[in-house]
Short mmCIF file of C-alpha atoms in Angstrom, two decimals:
data_model
loop_
_atom_site.label_atom_id
_atom_site.label_comp_id
_atom_site.label_asym_id
_atom_site.label_seq_id
_atom_site.Cartn_x
_atom_site.Cartn_y
_atom_site.Cartn_z
CA MET A 1086 -15.96 11.64 -3.14
CA GLU A 1087 -13.10 10.45 -5.32
CA LEU A 1088 -12.59 6.74 -5.83
CA ALA A 1089 -8.95 7.08 -4.77
CA TYR A 1090 -10.10 8.52 -1.46
CA TYR A 1091 -11.98 5.35 -0.60
CA SER A 1092 -9.26 2.95 -1.71
CA ASP A 1093 -6.74 4.95 0.31
CA TYR A 1094 -8.60 3.87 3.45
CA ALA A 1095 -7.25 0.37 2.86
CA VAL A 1096 -3.70 1.57 2.24
CA ARG A 1097 -3.67 3.75 5.36
CA LEU A 1098 -4.83 0.88 7.55
CA VAL A 1099 -2.44 -1.72 6.12
CA ASN A 1100 0.51 0.64 6.50
CA THR A 1101 -0.02 1.16 10.22
CA GLU A 1102 2.08 -1.98 10.58
CA GLU A 1103 5.61 -2.65 9.34
CA PRO A 1104 6.11 -6.39 9.97
CA ALA A 1105 9.72 -6.51 8.80
CA ARG A 1106 10.65 -3.73 11.22
CA ASN A 1107 8.43 -5.07 14.02
CA LYS A 1108 6.57 -1.74 14.18
CA ASP A 1109 2.88 -1.19 14.81
CA SER A 1110 1.33 2.25 15.24
CA LEU A 1111 -2.20 0.91 15.70
CA THR A 1112 -1.99 0.65 19.49
CA SER A 1113 -4.71 2.97 20.81
CA VAL A 1114 -8.19 4.27 20.13
CA GLU A 1115 -6.60 7.62 19.22
CA ALA A 1116 -4.63 5.87 16.46
CA VAL A 1117 -7.86 4.33 15.18
CA ARG A 1118 -9.57 7.71 15.09
CA GLU A 1119 -6.69 9.26 13.16
CA LEU A 1120 -7.27 6.79 10.33
CA PHE A 1121 -10.65 8.38 9.59
CA GLY A 1122 -9.03 11.68 8.70
CA ALA A 1123 -11.62 14.41 8.23
CA ASN A 1124 -14.52 12.04 8.95
CA GLY A 1125 -14.84 13.15 12.57
CA GLN A 1126 -18.33 11.77 13.12
CA ALA A 1127 -17.27 8.23 12.26
CA ALA A 1128 -14.06 8.58 14.27
CA ARG A 1129 -15.99 9.50 17.42
CA ARG A 1130 -17.68 6.09 17.34
CA ALA A 1131 -14.35 4.35 17.89
CA THR A 1132 -13.73 2.66 21.24
CA ASP A 1133 -10.90 0.65 22.76
CA ALA A 1134 -12.52 -2.51 21.40
CA ASP A 1135 -11.98 -1.27 17.86
CA VAL A 1136 -8.19 -1.50 18.19
CA THR A 1137 -8.28 -5.30 18.10
CA ARG A 1138 -10.99 -5.35 15.44
CA PHE A 1139 -9.06 -2.94 13.23
CA ARG A 1140 -5.95 -5.11 13.50
CA SER A 1141 -7.95 -8.12 12.33
CA VAL A 1142 -9.25 -6.25 9.28
CA ARG A 1143 -5.75 -4.93 8.63
CA ALA A 1144 -4.33 -8.45 8.42
CA ARG A 1145 -7.00 -9.47 5.94
CA LEU A 1146 -6.46 -6.41 3.76
CA ARG A 1147 -2.70 -7.02 3.75
CA SER A 1148 -3.42 -10.56 2.54
CA VAL A 1149 -5.23 -9.05 -0.45
CA PHE A 1150 -2.19 -6.92 -1.30
CA GLU A 1151 0.16 -9.88 -0.79
CA ALA A 1152 -1.88 -12.08 -3.12
CA ALA A 1153 -2.06 -9.34 -5.77
CA ASP A 1154 1.64 -8.57 -5.45
CA GLY A 1155 2.43 -12.27 -5.79
CA GLY A 1156 0.43 -12.56 -9.01
CA ASP A 1157 -2.42 -14.64 -7.55
CA GLU A 1158 -5.37 -12.68 -8.93
CA THR A 1159 -7.98 -15.27 -7.99
CA LEU A 1160 -6.90 -15.38 -4.36
CA ALA A 1161 -6.83 -11.57 -4.13
CA VAL A 1162 -10.38 -11.36 -5.49
CA ASP A 1163 -11.64 -14.17 -3.24
CA LEU A 1164 -10.20 -12.49 -0.15
CA LEU A 1165 -11.69 -9.16 -1.13
CA ASN A 1166 -15.09 -10.71 -1.87
CA SER A 1167 -15.06 -12.26 1.59
CA LEU A 1168 -14.55 -8.82 3.12
CA LEU A 1169 -17.27 -7.31 0.93
CA LEU A 1170 -19.76 -9.90 2.16
CA GLU A 1171 -18.86 -9.31 5.79
CA PHE A 1172 -18.76 -5.51 5.56
CA PRO A 1173 -21.43 -4.33 3.10
CA VAL A 1174 -21.66 -0.67 2.16
CA SER A 1175 -24.64 1.63 1.97
CA PRO A 1176 -24.38 3.74 -1.19
CA GLN A 1177 -26.11 7.10 -1.06
CA ILE A 1178 -26.48 10.15 -3.29
CA SER A 1179 -24.88 13.07 -1.53
CA GLY A 1180 -24.36 16.75 -2.19
CA HIS A 1181 -22.58 17.64 1.04
CA GLU A 1182 -21.79 21.35 1.04
CA THR A 1183 -20.53 21.45 -2.55
CA ARG A 1184 -22.35 23.53 -5.15
CA ASP A 1185 -22.10 23.78 -8.92
CA GLU A 1186 -21.93 27.00 -10.94
CA ASP A 1187 -25.70 27.48 -10.59
CA GLY A 1188 -25.57 27.10 -6.82
CA LYS A 1189 -27.19 23.67 -6.89
CA PRO A 1190 -25.85 20.68 -4.92
CA ASP A 1191 -23.10 18.80 -6.75
CA TRP A 1192 -24.74 15.39 -6.50
CA HIS A 1193 -22.45 12.35 -6.45
CA MET A 1194 -22.33 8.81 -5.11
CA HIS A 1195 -21.15 8.47 -1.54
CA LEU A 1196 -20.39 5.33 0.50
CA ALA A 1197 -22.16 5.84 3.80
CA ASP A 1198 -20.57 4.70 7.05
CA HIS A 1199 -21.96 1.56 8.59
CA PRO A 1200 -23.76 2.58 11.80
CA SER A 1201 -22.98 -0.44 13.99
CA ASN A 1202 -19.39 0.34 15.02
CA ALA A 1203 -16.26 2.15 13.84
CA THR A 1204 -14.55 -0.98 12.52
CA ALA A 1205 -17.50 -2.04 10.38
CA GLY A 1206 -17.83 1.44 8.92
CA TYR A 1207 -14.14 1.79 8.11
CA ALA A 1208 -13.82 -1.75 6.75
CA ALA A 1209 -16.85 -1.32 4.49
CA ILE A 1210 -15.46 1.85 2.91
CA ALA A 1211 -11.89 0.53 2.63
CA THR A 1212 -13.00 -2.75 1.10
CA MET A 1213 -15.38 -1.22 -1.42
CA GLY A 1214 -12.82 1.40 -2.40
CA LEU A 1215 -10.23 -1.30 -2.96
CA ALA A 1216 -12.72 -3.38 -4.95
CA PHE A 1217 -13.50 -0.41 -7.22
CA HIS A 1218 -9.79 0.21 -7.73
CA LEU A 1219 -9.11 -3.45 -8.53
CA THR A 1220 -11.93 -3.79 -11.04
CA SER A 1221 -11.22 -0.42 -12.67
CA TYR A 1222 -7.45 -0.67 -13.01
CA GLY A 1223 -6.52 -4.34 -12.54
CA VAL A 1224 -5.22 -6.57 -9.78
CA ASP A 1225 -1.63 -5.76 -10.69
CA ARG A 1226 -2.25 -2.17 -9.54
CA LEU A 1227 -2.15 -3.39 -5.93
CA GLY A 1228 1.42 -3.74 -4.76
CA LEU A 1229 3.87 -3.99 -1.88
CA CYS A 1230 6.93 -1.77 -1.74
CA GLU A 1231 10.07 -3.44 -3.12
CA ALA A 1232 12.41 -1.36 -0.96
CA SER A 1233 13.45 -3.89 1.67
CA PRO A 1234 12.46 -4.10 4.44
CA CYS A 1235 9.51 -1.72 3.88
CA LEU A 1236 6.70 -3.84 2.36
CA ASN A 1237 4.18 -0.99 2.66
CA ALA A 1238 1.09 -1.31 0.49
CA TYR A 1239 0.45 1.07 -2.40
CA LEU A 1240 -1.95 1.61 -5.28
CA ASP A 1241 -0.29 2.03 -8.67
CA THR A 1242 -1.92 4.89 -10.57
CA SER A 1243 0.93 5.40 -13.05
CA THR A 1244 0.07 5.43 -16.74
CA ASN A 1245 2.55 2.66 -17.60
CA ARG A 1246 2.05 0.43 -14.55
CA SER A 1247 5.62 1.08 -13.48
CA ARG A 1248 5.28 1.83 -9.77
CA ARG A 1249 7.38 -0.40 -7.49
CA TYR A 1250 7.71 1.62 -4.29
CA CYS A 1251 5.31 3.10 -1.77
CA SER A 1252 7.01 6.52 -1.70
CA ASP A 1253 9.72 8.66 -3.27
CA ARG A 1254 11.80 8.08 -0.14
CA CYS A 1255 11.77 4.31 -0.63
CA ALA A 1256 12.45 4.68 -4.35
CA THR A 1257 15.50 6.83 -3.63
CA ARG A 1258 16.75 4.42 -0.96
CA ALA A 1259 16.37 1.47 -3.31
CA ASN A 1260 18.15 3.27 -6.15
CA VAL A 1261 21.04 4.23 -3.88
CA ALA A 1262 21.31 0.63 -2.63
CA ALA A 1263 21.29 -0.68 -6.21
CA TYR A 1264 23.99 1.80 -7.22
CA ARG A 1265 26.21 0.81 -4.31
CA ALA A 1266 25.69 -2.87 -5.12
CA ARG A 1267 26.78 -2.26 -8.73
CA LYS A 1268 29.87 -0.37 -7.60
CA ARG A 1269 30.81 -3.19 -5.22
CA LEU A 1270 30.40 -5.73 -8.01
CA GLU A 1271 32.54 -3.65 -10.35
CA THR A 1272 35.24 -3.36 -7.69
CA GLU A 1273 35.17 -7.10 -7.01
CA ARG A 1274 35.38 -7.90 -10.73
CA ALA A 1275 38.29 -5.52 -11.17
CA ALA A 1276 40.09 -7.12 -8.22
CA ASP A 1277 39.44 -10.62 -9.61
CA THR A 1278 40.75 -9.54 -13.02
CA GLY A 1279 43.89 -8.12 -11.39
CA ARG A 1280 44.49 -11.30 -9.40
CA SER A 1281 43.97 -13.45 -12.50
CA ALA A 1282 46.49 -11.36 -14.43
CA GLU A 1283 49.04 -11.67 -11.63
CA THR A 1284 48.51 -15.44 -11.43
CA THR A 1285 48.92 -15.83 -15.19
CA GLN A 1286 52.10 -13.78 -15.19
CA ALA A 1287 53.56 -15.76 -12.29
CA THR A 1288 52.89 -19.15 -13.89
CA THR A 1289 54.06 -18.27 -17.40
CA PRO A 1290 57.51 -19.94 -18.05
CA SER A 1291 60.36 -17.57 -18.80
CA THR A 1292 61.85 -17.78 -22.36
CA GLU A 1293 65.15 -16.23 -21.30
CA ARG A 1294 68.31 -18.42 -21.28
#
């Protein structure tokens, strides 16, 4: 599987909560199962108890993004290492159903689900995926959306490290807000200039006799 697929596990989980909007979609076992996507076998292991466990892992993963976004590389790595120790992965060589041009299995590395419970399996994959992304592309590639009040997590895969928003929607909203703020400032400056001119004219002594 693609590296981005694994790291996206972390993003999907973190973004089930929008703290600034007081929203949380991780409220049921069905919501937990949806996070697994096409991995139906792992999703079926989820129980009501996993809701609370998933929320705990979510908070810790968000802390990694917050540290990275705040420029504290060491803290981000320490937090991620703590998760890696608690939720180890089981790497396996897998061919799945894919075949190459000769009809042979397309062998590749796969991160196997942890068998104990749904939370451990998901956390192991999400954490390892995020660790691979961090070490391959840099800590500064982990960010939080700058479009207030969003704060969704994202992984920057741009060539020039320029990503600042979690989605095109947030980027558009932020650009519109910035444009409106500039127009307001221009209007206020124009009004101040007009008032200053009026004041100067009113206080200038007349030279007529």
